[in-house]
């Protein structure tokens, strides 16, 4: 058993199934990110763990204690909400000390803890400041301090950075990880932002339609996805479906074209697979390169993003355009230009096409984080 064990969690709202049999085990001190598109069940899962909703079926255990039917106030779980939910009429110190006061801590203990938490979140001197006098980032840190102040067994965070601008989000990602490392508290962090999920989590759970598609370390989830959904959701890729041929060398054939790949365990000759070419791993050329995987095409569109440009290249052999993040030194490229796209076989991702894999095996891999 882990520190937190969730078994076959299911939550229904009338005829709607929001969470459909989620199982996962979290170790003490881990920072686990839960990511997925809107409506996939990630916030509902968090609310069930917190006790703010009760599951339709399944169980939740923390330190071996069954929490499934307990109210939220008996769970020793801190929660950081998307809108922070700070008390506007209370000072920063009063907000941070609220959970301690409700648990009967005396004034001296509360003051000492507030001082400690303000040091951790780098807001010394803010004791008498009110939330409306704080910036968004400062309010977010106060909300985190309040969730940590009473020394909970577990902290849950629901999209805590979604109200911040892009630059501040990047700064606060670093701050949250620093705070979590300093306190060592087990944390589950819900987000729809793939960058946050990959950069912050010790492990990442990718949800889709109320189920876990993959529960793994971020590098493995990104580089070795176990389903087309995970491959497509994490990062930016171009997808092509085809048939895996292992002889005389591993390739995926799509009609008259083929893509060289590396052989991977668990796949057999003739398997239907989905091939994914990561935008940042493909290269753009103005003349034919020597690489094995080289395809000629026409630039259909260019998405200039400041630090880089993403080229959408129509390749005759493929149904969908290839996306390439690149800059070609000394060349000015425009829509309509003829170019070449290459990708190393080791950088080509492929997964079994949905419906062609053993569902039980995939669910087991997700639960075990493999």
Coordinates of C-alpha atoms in Angstrom, one line a residue:
X1 CA 0.0 0.0 0.0
X2 CA 1.1 3.6 -0.6
X3 CA 0.6 6.7 1.4
X4 CA -2.6 7.5 -0.5
X5 CA -4.5 4.7 -2.1
X6 CA -7.5 5.2 -4.4
X7 CA -9.3 2.1 -5.6
X8 CA -11.9 2.1 -8.4
X9 CA -13.1 5.6 -7.6
X10 CA -16.4 6.3 -9.4
X11 CA -18.5 9.5 -9.2
X12 CA -21.9 9.8 -11.0
X13 CA -24.1 12.9 -11.3
X14 CA -27.4 11.4 -12.4
X15 CA -26.7 9.7 -15.7
X16 CA -23.4 11.4 -16.1
X17 CA -20.2 9.5 -15.1
X18 CA -17.6 12.1 -14.2
X19 CA -15.0 9.6 -12.7
X20 CA -15.0 6.1 -14.0
X21 CA -13.0 3.6 -11.9
X22 CA -9.8 5.6 -11.2
X23 CA -7.1 3.7 -9.2
X24 CA -3.7 5.1 -8.2
X25 CA -1.2 4.9 -5.3
X26 CA 0.8 8.0 -4.2
X27 CA 3.9 7.7 -2.1
X28 CA 4.6 9.9 0.9
X29 CA 6.4 13.2 -0.1
X30 CA 5.5 12.8 -3.8
X31 CA 4.3 15.7 -5.9
X32 CA 1.8 14.2 -8.3
X33 CA 0.2 16.2 -11.1
X34 CA -3.1 15.3 -12.6
X35 CA -3.7 16.6 -16.1
X36 CA -6.3 16.3 -18.8
X37 CA -8.8 18.3 -20.9
X38 CA -11.8 20.1 -19.5
X39 CA -14.4 17.7 -18.3
X40 CA -12.1 14.7 -17.9
X41 CA -12.8 14.3 -14.2
X42 CA -9.7 15.7 -12.6
X43 CA -11.3 18.3 -10.4
X44 CA -14.1 15.9 -9.4
X45 CA -11.4 13.4 -8.4
X46 CA -9.7 16.0 -6.2
X47 CA -13.0 17.0 -4.5
X48 CA -13.7 13.4 -3.7
X49 CA -10.3 13.0 -2.1
X50 CA -10.9 16.2 -0.1
X51 CA -14.3 15.0 1.1
X52 CA -16.1 18.0 -0.5
X53 CA -17.9 15.4 -2.6
X54 CA -18.5 11.7 -1.7
X55 CA -17.9 9.0 -4.3
X56 CA -20.6 6.8 -5.8
X57 CA -18.3 3.8 -5.5
X58 CA -14.7 2.9 -4.7
X59 CA -12.4 3.7 -1.7
X60 CA -9.9 6.3 -0.5
X61 CA -7.3 5.5 2.1
X62 CA -4.7 7.8 3.6
X63 CA -2.0 6.3 5.8
X64 CA -4.1 3.2 5.8
X65 CA -7.1 5.1 7.2
X66 CA -10.4 4.8 5.3
X67 CA -11.5 8.3 4.4
X68 CA -14.2 7.3 1.8
X69 CA -17.2 8.4 3.9
X70 CA -15.6 10.9 6.2
X71 CA -16.5 14.6 6.0
X72 CA -13.8 17.0 4.9
X73 CA -13.1 18.4 8.3
X74 CA -12.0 15.0 9.6
X75 CA -9.5 14.2 6.8
X76 CA -6.5 16.4 7.7
X77 CA -6.2 17.5 4.1
X78 CA -5.3 21.0 3.0
X79 CA -6.9 22.4 -0.2
X80 CA -5.7 25.3 -2.4
X81 CA -8.6 26.4 -4.6
X82 CA -8.4 27.9 -8.1
X83 CA -9.7 31.3 -6.8
X84 CA -7.6 31.1 -3.6
X85 CA -10.8 31.5 -1.4
X86 CA -9.1 33.9 1.0
X87 CA -11.2 35.6 3.6
X88 CA -11.3 39.3 2.4
X89 CA -12.1 40.7 5.9
X90 CA -9.1 38.8 7.5
X91 CA -5.4 39.8 7.4
X92 CA -2.8 37.6 5.9
X93 CA -1.9 36.4 9.3
X94 CA -5.5 35.6 10.2
X95 CA -6.0 33.8 6.9
X96 CA -2.9 31.6 7.5
X97 CA -3.9 30.9 11.1
X98 CA -7.5 30.1 10.3
X99 CA -7.1 26.3 10.2
X100 CA -5.0 26.3 13.4
X101 CA -7.6 28.4 15.2
X102 CA -10.4 26.0 14.2
X103 CA -8.4 23.1 15.6
X104 CA -8.0 24.8 18.9
X105 CA -4.3 26.0 18.7
X106 CA -3.5 28.7 21.2
X107 CA -2.4 32.2 20.2
X108 CA 1.3 31.6 20.8
X109 CA 1.3 28.5 18.6
X110 CA -0.6 30.3 15.9
X111 CA 1.8 33.3 15.9
X112 CA 4.8 31.0 15.7
X113 CA 3.3 29.1 12.8
X114 CA 2.3 32.2 10.9
X115 CA 5.9 33.5 11.2
X116 CA 7.3 30.2 10.0
X117 CA 4.9 30.1 7.0
X118 CA 5.5 33.7 6.0
X119 CA 9.3 32.9 5.9
X120 CA 8.6 29.8 3.7
X121 CA 6.5 31.8 1.2
X122 CA 8.8 34.8 1.3
X123 CA 6.2 37.3 2.6
X124 CA 7.7 38.4 5.9
X125 CA 6.1 41.6 7.1
X126 CA 2.8 40.9 5.5
X127 CA 1.0 39.9 8.8
X128 CA -1.3 42.9 8.8
X129 CA -1.9 43.2 5.1
X130 CA -5.4 42.3 3.7
X131 CA -5.8 40.1 0.6
X132 CA -7.0 42.9 -1.7
X133 CA -3.7 44.7 -1.0
X134 CA -1.7 41.7 -2.3
X135 CA -0.9 40.8 -5.9
X136 CA -2.2 37.7 -7.5
X137 CA 1.0 35.8 -6.9
X138 CA 1.1 37.0 -3.2
X139 CA -2.5 35.9 -2.7
X140 CA -1.7 32.5 -4.2
X141 CA 1.2 32.0 -1.8
X142 CA -1.0 33.0 1.2
X143 CA -3.5 30.4 0.1
X144 CA -0.7 27.8 0.0
X145 CA 0.5 28.8 3.4
X146 CA -3.0 28.5 4.9
X147 CA -3.3 25.0 3.4
X148 CA 0.1 24.0 5.0
X149 CA -0.1 25.8 8.3
X150 CA -2.0 23.1 10.3
X151 CA 0.5 20.4 9.1
X152 CA -2.0 18.3 7.0
X153 CA -1.2 14.8 5.8
X154 CA -1.9 15.8 2.2
X155 CA -2.3 19.0 0.2
X156 CA -4.6 19.2 -2.8
X157 CA -4.2 22.0 -5.4
X158 CA -6.9 22.8 -8.0
X159 CA -5.6 24.9 -10.9
X160 CA -3.9 27.3 -8.4
X161 CA -2.0 29.2 -11.1
X162 CA -4.8 29.6 -13.7
X163 CA -5.6 33.2 -12.7
X164 CA -2.0 34.4 -13.2
X165 CA -0.4 35.8 -16.3
X166 CA 2.0 33.6 -18.3
X167 CA 5.2 35.1 -16.9
X168 CA 4.0 35.0 -13.3
X169 CA 2.8 31.4 -13.7
X170 CA 6.3 30.4 -14.6
X171 CA 7.7 32.1 -11.5
X172 CA 5.1 30.6 -9.2
X173 CA 5.7 27.0 -10.6
X174 CA 9.2 27.3 -9.3
X175 CA 8.0 28.7 -6.0
X176 CA 5.4 26.0 -5.4
X177 CA 8.0 23.3 -6.1
X178 CA 10.4 25.0 -3.7
X179 CA 7.8 25.2 -1.0
X180 CA 6.8 21.5 -1.5
X181 CA 10.5 20.4 -1.3
X182 CA 11.1 22.4 1.9
X183 CA 8.0 21.1 3.7
X184 CA 8.1 17.6 2.2
X185 CA 4.4 17.4 2.2
X186 CA 2.6 15.0 -0.2
X187 CA 0.9 17.0 -2.9
X188 CA -1.6 16.4 -5.6
X189 CA -1.8 19.2 -8.2
X190 CA -4.6 19.4 -10.7
X191 CA -4.1 21.3 -14.0
X192 CA -5.1 21.4 -17.6
X193 CA -1.7 22.9 -18.5
X194 CA 0.7 20.3 -19.9
X195 CA 3.8 22.3 -19.2
X196 CA 2.9 22.6 -15.5
X197 CA 2.1 19.0 -15.2
X198 CA 5.4 17.8 -16.9
X199 CA 7.7 20.3 -15.1
X200 CA 6.3 20.1 -11.6
X201 CA 5.3 16.4 -11.0
X202 CA 7.4 13.6 -9.7
X203 CA 4.8 11.5 -11.5
X204 CA 2.0 12.6 -13.8
X205 CA -1.5 11.1 -14.1
X206 CA -3.1 11.8 -17.5
X207 CA -6.9 11.6 -17.4
X208 CA -9.4 11.2 -20.3
X209 CA -13.1 10.7 -20.0
X210 CA -13.0 10.0 -16.3
X211 CA -10.2 7.3 -16.6
X212 CA -6.4 7.3 -16.2
X213 CA -4.7 6.8 -19.5
X214 CA -1.2 6.7 -18.0
X215 CA 0.3 7.2 -14.6
X216 CA 4.1 7.6 -15.0
X217 CA 7.1 9.8 -14.5
X218 CA 6.8 12.8 -16.8
X219 CA 9.7 11.9 -19.0
X220 CA 8.3 8.4 -19.7
X221 CA 4.8 9.8 -20.3
X222 CA 6.1 12.3 -22.8
X223 CA 8.7 10.1 -24.6
X224 CA 6.9 6.7 -24.2
X225 CA 3.2 7.3 -24.2
X226 CA 1.0 4.2 -23.8
X227 CA -2.0 5.5 -25.8
X228 CA -2.6 7.8 -28.8
X229 CA -4.5 10.2 -26.4
X230 CA -1.4 10.7 -24.2
X231 CA 0.9 11.1 -27.2
X232 CA -1.4 13.7 -28.7
X233 CA -2.3 15.5 -25.5
X234 CA 1.3 16.0 -24.1
X235 CA 3.2 18.3 -26.4
X236 CA 2.5 19.1 -30.0
X237 CA 2.7 16.4 -32.6
X238 CA 1.6 15.3 -36.1
X239 CA -0.2 12.0 -36.1
X240 CA -0.1 9.4 -38.9
X241 CA -1.7 5.9 -38.7
X242 CA -0.1 2.9 -40.3
X243 CA 1.1 -0.7 -40.1
X244 CA 4.2 -1.7 -38.2
X245 CA 6.6 -3.8 -40.3
X246 CA 9.7 -5.2 -38.4
X247 CA 11.5 -6.9 -41.3
X248 CA 14.0 -6.2 -42.8
X249 CA 14.1 -3.1 -40.5
X250 CA 11.4 -1.5 -38.3
X251 CA 9.2 0.8 -40.3
X252 CA 5.6 2.0 -40.3
X253 CA 3.9 1.9 -43.7
X254 CA 1.2 4.3 -44.7
X255 CA 0.1 3.5 -48.3
X256 CA 3.1 4.1 -50.5
X257 CA 5.1 5.9 -47.8
X258 CA 6.9 4.7 -44.7
X259 CA 8.6 6.1 -41.6
X260 CA 11.6 4.4 -40.1
X261 CA 11.2 3.7 -36.4
X262 CA 13.1 1.9 -33.6
X263 CA 11.7 -1.4 -32.4
X264 CA 9.9 -1.3 -29.1
X265 CA 8.9 -4.2 -26.8
X266 CA 5.2 -5.1 -26.8
X267 CA 4.7 -4.6 -30.5
X268 CA 4.4 -7.3 -33.2
X269 CA 4.8 -7.3 -36.9
X270 CA 1.6 -6.1 -38.6
X271 CA 0.3 -4.2 -35.6
X272 CA -1.8 -1.1 -36.4
X273 CA -0.1 1.9 -34.8
X274 CA -0.4 5.6 -34.5
X275 CA 2.8 7.5 -35.3
X276 CA 3.6 10.8 -33.7
X277 CA 6.3 13.3 -34.8
X278 CA 7.0 15.8 -32.1
X279 CA 7.1 19.4 -33.4
X280 CA 10.4 20.1 -31.7
X281 CA 12.1 16.9 -32.9
X282 CA 11.5 17.4 -36.6
X283 CA 13.9 19.4 -38.7
X284 CA 13.3 21.7 -41.7
X285 CA 15.6 21.8 -44.7
X286 CA 15.7 23.9 -47.9
X287 CA 17.4 21.0 -49.8
X288 CA 17.2 17.2 -49.5
X289 CA 19.0 16.0 -46.3
X290 CA 20.8 12.7 -45.9
X291 CA 18.6 11.4 -43.1
X292 CA 16.6 8.2 -43.6
X293 CA 13.3 9.8 -42.7
X294 CA 13.2 12.7 -45.2
X295 CA 10.0 14.0 -46.8
X296 CA 9.5 16.7 -49.3
X297 CA 6.6 19.1 -48.9
X298 CA 5.1 22.6 -49.2
X299 CA 4.8 25.1 -46.5
X300 CA 1.1 25.7 -46.0
X301 CA 1.3 28.1 -43.1
X302 CA 3.7 29.7 -40.6
X303 CA 2.9 30.4 -36.9
X304 CA 5.5 33.0 -35.7
X305 CA 5.8 32.8 -31.9
X306 CA 8.7 35.1 -31.2
X307 CA 11.4 32.8 -30.0
X308 CA 10.5 30.2 -32.7
X309 CA 8.3 29.7 -35.7
X310 CA 6.1 26.6 -36.3
X311 CA 5.9 25.6 -39.9
X312 CA 2.9 23.6 -41.2
X313 CA 4.2 21.5 -44.1
X314 CA 1.9 19.6 -46.4
X315 CA 3.6 16.3 -47.4
X316 CA 1.9 14.4 -50.3
X317 CA 2.2 11.0 -48.7
X318 CA 0.6 12.0 -45.5
X319 CA -3.0 13.1 -44.8
X320 CA -2.2 15.6 -42.1
X321 CA 0.4 18.4 -42.4
X322 CA 3.7 18.0 -40.4
X323 CA 4.4 20.7 -37.8
X324 CA 8.0 21.7 -37.4
X325 CA 9.4 24.1 -34.9
X326 CA 12.5 25.5 -36.4
X327 CA 14.5 28.4 -37.8
X328 CA 16.4 27.9 -41.1
X329 CA 19.7 29.9 -40.9
X330 CA 20.1 32.2 -43.9
X331 CA 16.8 31.4 -45.5
X332 CA 13.6 33.3 -45.7
X333 CA 10.7 30.9 -45.9
X334 CA 7.1 31.8 -46.9
X335 CA 3.9 29.8 -47.5
X336 CA 4.2 28.0 -50.8
X337 CA 7.9 27.3 -50.5
X338 CA 9.1 23.8 -51.2
X339 CA 11.1 22.3 -48.3
X340 CA 12.1 19.0 -46.7
X341 CA 11.2 17.6 -43.3
X342 CA 13.4 15.0 -41.5
X343 CA 13.1 13.2 -38.2
X344 CA 15.4 10.6 -36.6
X345 CA 13.9 7.1 -36.2
X346 CA 14.7 7.2 -32.5
X347 CA 12.6 10.3 -32.1
X348 CA 9.5 8.8 -33.8
X349 CA 6.8 7.9 -31.2
X350 CA 4.3 5.2 -31.9
X351 CA 1.5 3.6 -29.9
X352 CA -1.1 1.0 -30.6
X353 CA -4.1 2.4 -32.3
X354 CA -7.1 2.8 -30.0
X355 CA -9.2 -0.3 -29.8
X356 CA -6.4 -2.6 -31.0
X357 CA -4.7 -3.1 -27.6
X358 CA -5.6 -5.2 -24.6
X359 CA -7.6 -2.7 -22.5
X360 CA -6.9 -4.6 -19.2
X361 CA -3.1 -4.5 -19.9
X362 CA -3.3 -0.7 -20.5
X363 CA -5.3 -0.1 -17.4
X364 CA -2.8 -2.2 -15.4
X365 CA 0.1 -0.2 -16.8
X366 CA -1.6 3.0 -15.8
X367 CA -2.2 1.9 -12.2
X368 CA 1.3 0.7 -11.8
X369 CA 2.9 3.7 -13.5
X370 CA 4.6 1.6 -16.1

